[in-house]
């Protein structure tokens, strides 16, 4: 038996572990620690390969639609044409929100972040559809449909409400991506814009056991309802080290200002030991394959709608970073180019992460189902570094 010893605690006190942890080193951030088995997604971080259920992301983004990919992720196989038709129809039928949810969104402060609004409104679905029968396949199916269908409507509704407008009802003749863009703007989107947006949703739909998916699985492991599972994952996705980085990338590019400034910016940031947003990934030692695909879509959009001035800065930053960060395996991740695509589509910066969530709901739900199929509640252990048992001090003596 090998004790893990942490020398002293905050008060300089010597610590003897309250628990002996046999041959298990402390792994902050659980880096490299397998905590579940999964057949949903695999990443080869050295070769830059990402696959969902065995299909490479390059194939899916070239040939599939977001709803087809969602079906694949959640149910494990590509749908046949009848299954796809039924799935699309069911999602389309459940896109509307109860007027009570709209009223609730109207009560949210307009200055609030849309991710916070999404987290609250996703959780509120549990109030409306509270039956917690997670061993019932019909309940699971209905919950999947509801979440895939309603999350985009919630994001679009909050966007319009905070601008002082009434939300727009979903349009039954529009496909998933087109309908979301329509609900944001009340304009039918350009077909290329809708196609690229749908591809972005595919690219963000799943990425194995990242922080938000782990959060979803931990919550799922308590056998709570799927709305709580998704709400907890949305909360986790919002942080700047995770999905929130796509907003920060645009702020960083604005700060850099010109392509010529990119090298200096990098040198200063590296000297200050600050992170370059949109760079680095726990899994990848090469450029994130999703960033490669996204960059191509960004270029398609710029060819049709005109170049974004930030794109030249982003490209120069990437070039300059190769020598400075490449040797450490730090390259652009998916967030580096996604913000530029959404910007070109006229989407507000603080909606970038909620859009990530719209897409990632597919992966979270796949993990929810998988967790339920072989559940064991998550309960890791810790190394206690606090005070030893001590005597109670009466108030007057402190
Ligand atoms: N810029 C500069 N240096 C970096 C960066 C970066 N973006 N990322 C990592 N490094 C350096 C660290 O400074 C550290 O250097 P050191 O060993 O000399 O101290 C080394 O690389 C390891 O960094 P960690 O933070 O330990 O790496 P970790 O695997 O924990 O972090 C993370 C991964 C959080 C994504 C990190 O790269 C980061 O903060 N990136 C910026 C934020 C970002 O873009 N997040 C989006 C990730 S993609 C997603 O969630 C969808």
XYZ file of N, CA, C and O and ligand atoms in Angstrom, residues 31 204 207 210 237 240-246 249 270 273-283 285 288 290 325 328 330 333-335 356 360, ligand 1:
195
model
N -6.864 13.943 -16.208
C -6.191 13.760 -17.492
C -5.734 12.315 -17.662
O -5.034 11.770 -16.807
N -19.729 20.227 -34.408
C -19.729 20.448 -32.955
C -20.562 19.424 -32.183
O -20.694 19.533 -30.972
N -17.812 15.116 -29.024
C -16.357 15.104 -28.920
C -15.887 14.318 -27.708
O -15.045 14.786 -26.933
N -15.379 15.234 -23.034
C -14.927 16.581 -22.654
C -15.670 17.014 -21.388
O -16.545 16.294 -20.889
N -20.461 23.922 -20.469
C -19.951 24.337 -21.787
C -19.617 25.832 -21.830
O -18.760 26.267 -22.594
N -14.893 29.798 -20.434
C -13.964 30.202 -21.493
C -12.902 29.153 -21.830
O -12.292 29.240 -22.891
N -12.684 28.170 -20.965
C -11.728 27.122 -21.336
C -12.388 26.036 -22.187
O -11.730 25.122 -22.659
N -13.707 26.143 -22.342
C -14.435 25.112 -23.112
C -15.145 25.831 -24.250
O -14.502 26.542 -25.020
N -16.471 25.715 -24.337
C -17.185 26.286 -25.490
C -17.117 27.797 -25.561
O -17.234 28.387 -26.642
N -16.929 28.440 -24.408
C -16.924 29.910 -24.373
C -15.749 30.535 -25.099
O -15.727 31.752 -25.331
N -14.777 29.705 -25.508
C -13.574 30.269 -26.141
C -13.886 30.929 -27.483
O -13.180 31.851 -27.901
N -14.956 30.489 -28.179
C -15.210 31.053 -29.513
C -15.552 32.547 -29.461
O -15.244 33.293 -30.389
N -12.177 34.392 -28.914
C -11.308 34.448 -30.102
C -11.565 35.760 -30.853
O -10.624 36.463 -31.245
N 2.820 34.977 -24.886
C 3.630 33.828 -24.428
C 4.500 34.261 -23.246
O 4.630 33.535 -22.260
N 2.620 34.373 -20.228
C 2.045 33.038 -19.983
C 0.515 33.057 -20.106
O -0.189 32.336 -19.400
N -0.025 33.947 -20.985
C -1.479 33.875 -21.163
C -1.803 32.997 -22.367
O -1.024 32.878 -23.308
N -2.970 32.408 -22.286
C -3.400 31.460 -23.320
C -3.852 32.205 -24.566
O -4.491 33.250 -24.474
N -3.556 31.636 -25.718
C -4.082 32.160 -26.978
C -5.418 31.466 -27.189
O -5.470 30.236 -27.316
N -6.481 32.252 -27.239
C -7.812 31.645 -27.327
C -8.003 30.964 -28.690
O -7.559 31.486 -29.710
N -8.667 29.798 -28.646
C -8.862 29.055 -29.897
C -7.662 28.188 -30.257
O -7.637 27.584 -31.322
N -6.680 28.138 -29.365
C -5.508 27.279 -29.576
C -5.415 26.268 -28.438
O -5.749 26.578 -27.300
N -4.889 25.096 -28.781
C -4.633 24.094 -27.747
C -5.832 23.192 -27.537
O -6.987 23.596 -27.751
N -5.551 21.969 -27.179
C -6.620 21.017 -26.891
C -6.030 19.877 -26.094
O -4.915 19.436 -26.377
N -6.768 19.420 -25.106
C -6.290 18.304 -24.288
C -6.017 17.068 -25.139
O -5.110 16.282 -24.856
N -6.798 16.855 -26.202
C -6.691 15.628 -26.999
C -5.771 15.738 -28.213
O -5.162 14.760 -28.608
N -2.656 16.936 -30.695
C -1.294 17.455 -30.783
C -1.055 18.020 -32.177
O 0.057 18.378 -32.541
N -6.797 20.692 -34.963
C -8.093 20.049 -34.751
C -8.747 19.805 -36.126
O -8.906 20.742 -36.910
N -11.667 19.477 -36.964
C -12.879 20.295 -37.149
C -12.505 21.703 -37.585
O -13.215 22.343 -38.360
N 4.247 27.842 -30.948
C 3.460 26.913 -30.124
C 3.425 25.490 -30.691
O 3.189 24.531 -29.947
N 5.043 22.532 -29.038
C 4.383 21.998 -27.827
C 3.078 21.277 -28.187
O 2.311 20.894 -27.298
N 0.561 22.669 -29.824
C -0.583 23.580 -29.670
C -0.912 24.206 -31.021
O -0.124 24.960 -31.587
N -7.889 25.058 -32.456
C -8.967 24.103 -32.178
C -10.235 24.585 -32.895
O -10.222 25.618 -33.573
N -11.325 23.864 -32.720
C -12.554 24.147 -33.469
C -13.047 25.579 -33.252
O -13.648 26.187 -34.133
N -12.773 26.117 -32.063
C -13.281 27.451 -31.744
C -12.563 28.560 -32.489
O -13.038 29.692 -32.519
N -23.226 26.384 -30.179
C -22.434 25.181 -29.878
C -23.321 24.208 -29.075
O -23.377 23.003 -29.361
N -24.301 20.353 -29.625
C -23.755 19.353 -28.698
C -24.838 18.591 -27.949
O -24.583 17.522 -27.380
N -1.967 29.301 -25.694
C -0.706 29.276 -25.198
N -0.207 28.229 -24.495
C -1.021 27.188 -24.315
C -2.343 27.154 -24.822
C -2.794 28.272 -25.524
N -4.042 28.320 -26.017
N -2.916 26.001 -24.470
C -1.987 25.321 -23.772
N -0.857 26.045 -23.676
C 0.388 25.654 -22.990
C 0.262 25.933 -21.505
O 0.683 27.224 -21.175
C 1.151 24.857 -20.928
O 2.482 25.261 -21.097
P 3.589 24.857 -20.001
O 3.634 23.363 -20.014
O 4.821 25.495 -20.512
O 3.112 25.426 -18.697
C 0.924 23.665 -21.865
O 0.529 24.239 -23.116
C -0.172 22.742 -21.401
O -1.338 23.552 -21.147
P -2.549 23.104 -20.266
O -3.398 24.284 -19.953
O -2.041 22.272 -19.121
O -3.277 22.143 -21.279
P -4.701 21.513 -21.059
O -4.725 20.249 -21.798
O -5.054 21.499 -19.616
O -5.637 22.625 -21.713
C -7.088 23.833 -23.052
C -6.382 22.479 -22.852
C -7.923 24.166 -21.806
C -8.041 23.716 -24.236
C -6.007 24.917 -23.302
O -5.291 24.598 -24.459
C -6.614 26.308 -23.394
O -6.880 26.924 -22.356
N -6.842 26.833 -24.646
C -7.408 28.141 -24.812
C -8.915 28.092 -24.626
C -9.613 27.382 -25.761
O -9.362 27.644 -26.938
N -10.542 26.488 -25.385
C -11.352 25.759 -26.358
C -10.970 24.308 -26.373
S -11.875 23.467 -27.612
C -13.387 23.226 -26.921
O -13.612 23.214 -25.756
C -14.467 23.079 -27.869
